[in-house]
Structure formats: structure tokens, C-alpha cells
CSV table of C-alpha atoms in Angstrom, one decimal:
chain,number,residue,atom,x,y,z
A,8,MET,CA,0.0,0.0,0.0
A,9,PHE,CA,1.3,3.4,-0.9
A,10,LEU,CA,1.3,5.6,2.2
A,11,VAL,CA,1.7,9.4,1.9
A,12,ALA,CA,0.9,10.0,5.6
A,13,VAL,CA,3.9,7.9,6.5
A,14,GLY,CA,3.8,5.8,9.7
A,15,LEU,CA,6.9,6.2,11.8
A,16,PHE,CA,7.9,3.2,13.7
A,17,LEU,CA,9.9,2.7,16.9
A,18,ALA,CA,11.6,-0.6,17.6
A,19,LEU,CA,13.1,-1.5,20.9
A,20,GLY,CA,16.5,-3.3,20.7
A,21,PRO,CA,17.7,-5.9,23.2
A,22,ARG,CA,20.2,-3.6,25.0
A,23,ALA,CA,17.7,-0.9,26.0
A,24,GLY,CA,17.6,-0.3,29.7
A,25,LEU,CA,20.9,-2.1,30.3
A,26,ALA,CA,23.4,0.7,29.6
A,27,GLU,CA,24.0,4.3,30.7
A,28,THR,CA,24.0,5.3,27.1
A,29,VAL,CA,21.0,4.8,24.8
A,30,THR,CA,21.7,4.8,21.1
A,31,VAL,CA,18.9,5.9,18.8
A,32,ALA,CA,19.0,5.5,15.0
A,33,CYS,CA,16.5,7.7,13.3
A,34,ALA,CA,15.5,8.7,9.7
A,35,ALA,CA,17.1,11.9,8.7
A,36,SER,CA,13.7,13.6,8.3
A,37,LEU,CA,13.0,12.9,12.0
A,38,GLN,CA,16.2,14.2,13.5
A,39,ASP,CA,14.8,17.4,14.9
A,40,PRO,CA,11.9,15.9,17.0
A,41,VAL,CA,14.0,12.9,18.0
A,42,ARG,CA,16.8,15.2,19.3
A,43,GLU,CA,14.3,17.3,21.1
A,44,ALA,CA,12.7,14.3,22.7
A,45,SER,CA,16.2,12.9,23.6
A,46,GLY,CA,17.1,16.2,25.4
A,47,ALA,CA,13.9,16.1,27.3
A,48,PHE,CA,14.5,12.4,28.3
A,49,GLU,CA,18.1,13.3,29.5
A,50,GLU,CA,16.7,16.0,31.7
A,51,GLU,CA,14.3,13.6,33.3
A,52,HIS,CA,16.9,10.8,33.5
A,53,PRO,CA,20.3,12.5,34.0
A,54,GLU,CA,21.9,9.2,34.7
A,55,ILE,CA,21.3,8.2,31.1
A,56,SER,CA,22.8,9.9,28.0
A,57,VAL,CA,21.2,9.5,24.5
A,58,HIS,CA,23.3,9.3,21.4
A,59,VAL,CA,21.3,10.0,18.1
A,60,SER,CA,22.6,8.7,14.8
A,61,THR,CA,20.7,9.9,11.6
A,62,GLY,CA,20.6,8.8,8.0
A,63,ALA,CA,18.4,7.2,5.5
A,64,SER,CA,16.1,4.5,7.0
A,65,SER,CA,17.4,1.9,4.6
A,66,LEU,CA,21.0,2.7,5.4
A,67,LEU,CA,20.4,2.5,9.2
A,68,ALA,CA,18.5,-0.8,8.7
A,69,ARG,CA,21.5,-2.3,7.0
A,70,GLN,CA,23.7,-1.2,9.8
A,71,ILE,CA,21.4,-2.8,12.3
A,72,ASP,CA,21.3,-5.9,10.3
A,73,ARG,CA,25.1,-6.0,10.4
A,74,GLY,CA,25.0,-5.8,14.2
A,75,ALA,CA,25.3,-2.1,14.9
A,76,PRO,CA,24.6,-1.6,18.7
A,77,ILE,CA,21.3,0.3,18.4
A,78,ASP,CA,18.7,0.5,21.2
A,79,LEU,CA,15.9,2.3,19.4
A,80,PHE,CA,15.2,2.7,15.7
A,81,VAL,CA,12.8,5.3,14.4
A,82,SER,CA,12.1,4.6,10.7
A,83,ALA,CA,10.3,6.6,8.1
A,84,ASP,CA,8.3,3.5,6.9
A,85,ASP,CA,6.9,0.2,7.9
A,86,ARG,CA,8.6,-1.8,5.1
A,87,THR,CA,12.1,-1.3,6.7
A,88,ILE,CA,10.8,-2.3,10.1
A,89,ALA,CA,9.2,-5.4,8.6
A,90,TRP,CA,12.4,-6.4,6.9
A,91,LEU,CA,14.4,-6.1,10.1
A,92,SER,CA,11.7,-8.0,12.0
A,93,ALA,CA,11.7,-10.9,9.5
A,94,ARG,CA,15.5,-11.1,9.9
A,95,GLY,CA,15.1,-11.3,13.7
A,96,ARG,CA,17.0,-8.0,14.2
A,97,ILE,CA,14.4,-6.2,16.3
A,98,ASP,CA,11.9,-7.1,19.0
A,99,SER,CA,8.7,-7.1,16.8
A,100,THR,CA,6.5,-6.8,19.9
A,101,SER,CA,8.0,-3.3,20.5
A,102,VAL,CA,7.0,-1.8,17.2
A,103,ALA,CA,4.5,1.1,17.3
A,104,ALA,CA,3.4,3.8,14.9
A,105,ILE,CA,4.2,7.1,16.7
A,106,ALA,CA,3.6,9.8,14.1
A,107,GLY,CA,2.7,10.7,10.5
A,108,ASN,CA,3.8,13.0,7.8
A,109,ARG,CA,3.0,14.3,4.4
A,110,ILE,CA,5.0,14.7,1.2
A,111,VAL,CA,5.3,18.2,-0.4
A,112,VAL,CA,7.1,19.6,-3.3
A,113,VAL,CA,9.3,22.6,-2.6
A,114,ALA,CA,11.2,25.2,-4.7
A,115,PRO,CA,13.9,27.7,-3.8
A,116,ALA,CA,12.3,30.7,-2.1
A,117,ASP,CA,13.7,33.1,-4.6
A,118,ARG,CA,12.2,31.4,-7.6
A,119,VAL,CA,8.9,29.8,-6.9
A,120,PRO,CA,7.3,28.5,-10.1
A,121,GLU,CA,3.5,28.5,-10.5
A,122,ILE,CA,2.2,25.0,-10.0
A,123,ASP,CA,-1.5,24.5,-10.5
A,124,ALA,CA,-1.6,20.8,-11.3
A,125,PRO,CA,0.8,17.8,-11.1
A,126,ALA,CA,1.6,18.1,-14.8
A,127,ASP,CA,3.2,21.5,-14.1
A,128,LEU,CA,5.9,19.8,-12.1
A,129,ALA,CA,7.3,18.6,-15.5
A,130,ALA,CA,6.9,21.9,-17.4
A,131,PRO,CA,9.9,22.8,-19.7
A,132,ARG,CA,11.0,25.5,-17.3
A,133,ILE,CA,11.7,22.9,-14.6
A,134,ASP,CA,15.3,21.8,-15.3
A,135,ARG,CA,16.2,19.8,-12.2
A,136,VAL,CA,14.1,17.9,-9.6
A,137,ALA,CA,15.6,16.4,-6.5
A,138,LEU,CA,14.4,13.3,-4.8
A,139,CYS,CA,15.8,10.5,-2.8
A,140,ALA,CA,16.9,7.2,-4.3
A,141,GLU,CA,14.1,4.7,-4.3
A,142,ILE,CA,15.7,2.6,-1.6
A,143,VAL,CA,14.8,5.4,0.8
A,144,PRO,CA,11.1,5.5,1.9
A,145,ILE,CA,10.3,9.0,0.6
A,146,GLY,CA,12.1,8.1,-2.7
A,147,ARG,CA,9.6,5.2,-3.2
A,148,TYR,CA,6.7,7.4,-2.3
A,149,ALA,CA,7.8,10.2,-4.7
A,150,ALA,CA,8.4,7.7,-7.5
A,151,ALA,CA,4.9,6.2,-7.0
A,152,PHE,CA,3.4,9.7,-7.2
A,153,LEU,CA,5.3,10.5,-10.4
A,154,GLU,CA,4.3,7.1,-11.9
A,155,THR,CA,0.6,7.6,-11.0
A,156,ASN,CA,0.5,11.0,-12.5
A,157,GLY,CA,2.4,10.1,-15.7
A,158,LEU,CA,5.4,12.3,-14.8
A,159,ARG,CA,8.2,9.7,-14.5
A,160,ASP,CA,9.0,9.5,-18.2
A,161,ARG,CA,8.5,13.3,-18.7
A,162,LEU,CA,11.1,14.0,-16.0
A,163,GLU,CA,13.6,11.6,-17.3
A,164,GLY,CA,17.1,13.2,-17.3
A,165,ARG,CA,16.0,16.0,-15.0
A,166,ILE,CA,16.0,14.0,-11.7
A,167,VAL,CA,18.8,14.5,-9.2
A,168,ARG,CA,19.0,11.6,-6.7
A,169,THR,CA,20.1,12.2,-3.1
A,170,ASP,CA,20.9,9.9,-0.2
A,171,ASN,CA,18.3,11.2,2.2
A,172,VAL,CA,15.6,13.7,2.5
A,173,ARG,CA,17.7,16.4,4.3
A,174,ALA,CA,20.1,16.3,1.3
A,175,THR,CA,17.1,16.7,-1.0
A,176,LEU,CA,16.0,19.7,1.0
A,177,ALA,CA,19.5,21.2,1.0
A,178,ALA,CA,19.6,21.0,-2.8
A,179,ALA,CA,16.5,23.1,-3.0
A,180,ALA,CA,17.5,25.5,-0.3
A,181,ALA,CA,20.8,26.1,-2.1
A,182,GLY,CA,19.1,26.7,-5.4
A,183,ALA,CA,20.8,23.7,-7.0
A,184,VAL,CA,17.5,22.3,-8.2
A,185,ASP,CA,14.1,23.8,-9.2
A,186,LEU,CA,12.0,21.4,-7.2
A,187,ALA,CA,12.4,18.8,-4.5
A,188,PHE,CA,10.2,16.2,-2.9
A,189,VAL,CA,10.5,16.3,0.9
A,190,TYR,CA,8.3,15.8,4.0
A,191,ALA,CA,6.2,18.7,5.2
A,192,THR,CA,8.2,18.8,8.4
A,193,ASP,CA,11.4,19.2,6.5
A,194,ALA,CA,10.0,22.1,4.5
A,195,ALA,CA,9.1,23.8,7.8
A,196,THR,CA,12.7,23.8,9.0
A,197,THR,CA,13.9,26.5,6.6
A,198,ARG,CA,12.8,29.7,5.0
A,199,ALA,CA,15.0,29.0,2.0
A,200,VAL,CA,12.3,27.0,0.3
A,201,ARG,CA,8.6,27.4,-0.4
A,202,ILE,CA,6.0,24.7,-0.8
A,203,VAL,CA,4.6,24.7,-4.3
A,204,TRP,CA,2.6,21.4,-4.2
A,205,ARG,CA,1.1,19.2,-1.5
A,206,VAL,CA,0.9,15.6,-2.6
A,207,ASP,CA,-2.6,14.2,-2.1
A,208,PRO,CA,-2.5,11.4,0.5
A,209,ALA,CA,-5.1,9.5,-1.7
């Protein structure tokens, strides 16, 4: 099922509660709320420090699969969690959906194109569009949106792939691309971009 309002999943690792340091791996798009929550946790539990590692959900999952000492994993999709669970790398009984998000298309704030319909995202004036590789959750979601709206072939040769959603956002913020597919929460972190299209969750 294609999810636009993405479920975020927290998985409890076997070491949690046994160490004075808790290591959290979280999707790059979630680093701000996770760091904020970690700081609040440390204030309530000064005897425990929290180390946050960020990156693409798929990359973090591969690290966990190879034995990285992670206590908590916050992923941007359920497929990654299911993969780790099937491989016996997480406690499947600890998995819970904790938040949702939405995909938006942003443009550099100093050159916002007029977008009235999905087809406008592939107009000739759009030279470069940034989105994550399809191994990353939002990359899959964006690709599904492009495919559904007949835009994938039209944007052939104009797509710039990135490793994670924060890199995608940075490309738009720096003006290196005309458009970028990011989460709404990412778009809200900078004034260097403007939202030009909100992807319909349907």
C-alpha cells in the first residue's frame, strides 16, 4: 500500500535499559523531533545519555542488520521495520506507529514556479528535480506519485538523486534544483524553500 501520511515506527532493541547510554538511530527527516525528545529524556533521567545517529532509514537498517549496537530505531516507513523483524534483528512486539507526515514539493524561495496541477511539475521551465533514491522510503513514495501522474518519463534526465531527505531539502535550499520532494516537516525547518505542491494522500 502506498502511504503518503507515513507511519513512523519505533523498535526497541535488546540492549535498552541495560546501559548508561541509549543509542537511537532515526531517519534523517526525524532528527529534529528525536533530538528534542532525547534532550527532554536526558533532563528527566540525568543518569542516562542519549546518542542520536541519523541517516536514510534503509542505510540505518542495513547497519542494524550487520550488528550495529542500536537500542531504538525510528524509521520513516513500515517496510524497513518489517524487513528487520523478518530477519530477527528487532523485537517485533515493541513496534509502534508514533507519528505521521505528508509529502510536499518545494522550490527555492527566490524562484517559486507557478504550479497549478501535477503536470506543471514537469513543465519545460523545470530543469532539475531532487528526490531520494528509491531505496529510501520517501524516494519510493515520490516515485509512486510520479508514476501515478504520468510524470516519471517526462522528468527523465532531470531528476537529481540524493541519499536522504535532508540532502534533498538542502539541494532546493541552495538553489541547486528547481523542485524537491520532501516531507512537510522538513520544509518547515527553513525559509530558503517554499511549498509549491502538496501531494494528495489518496
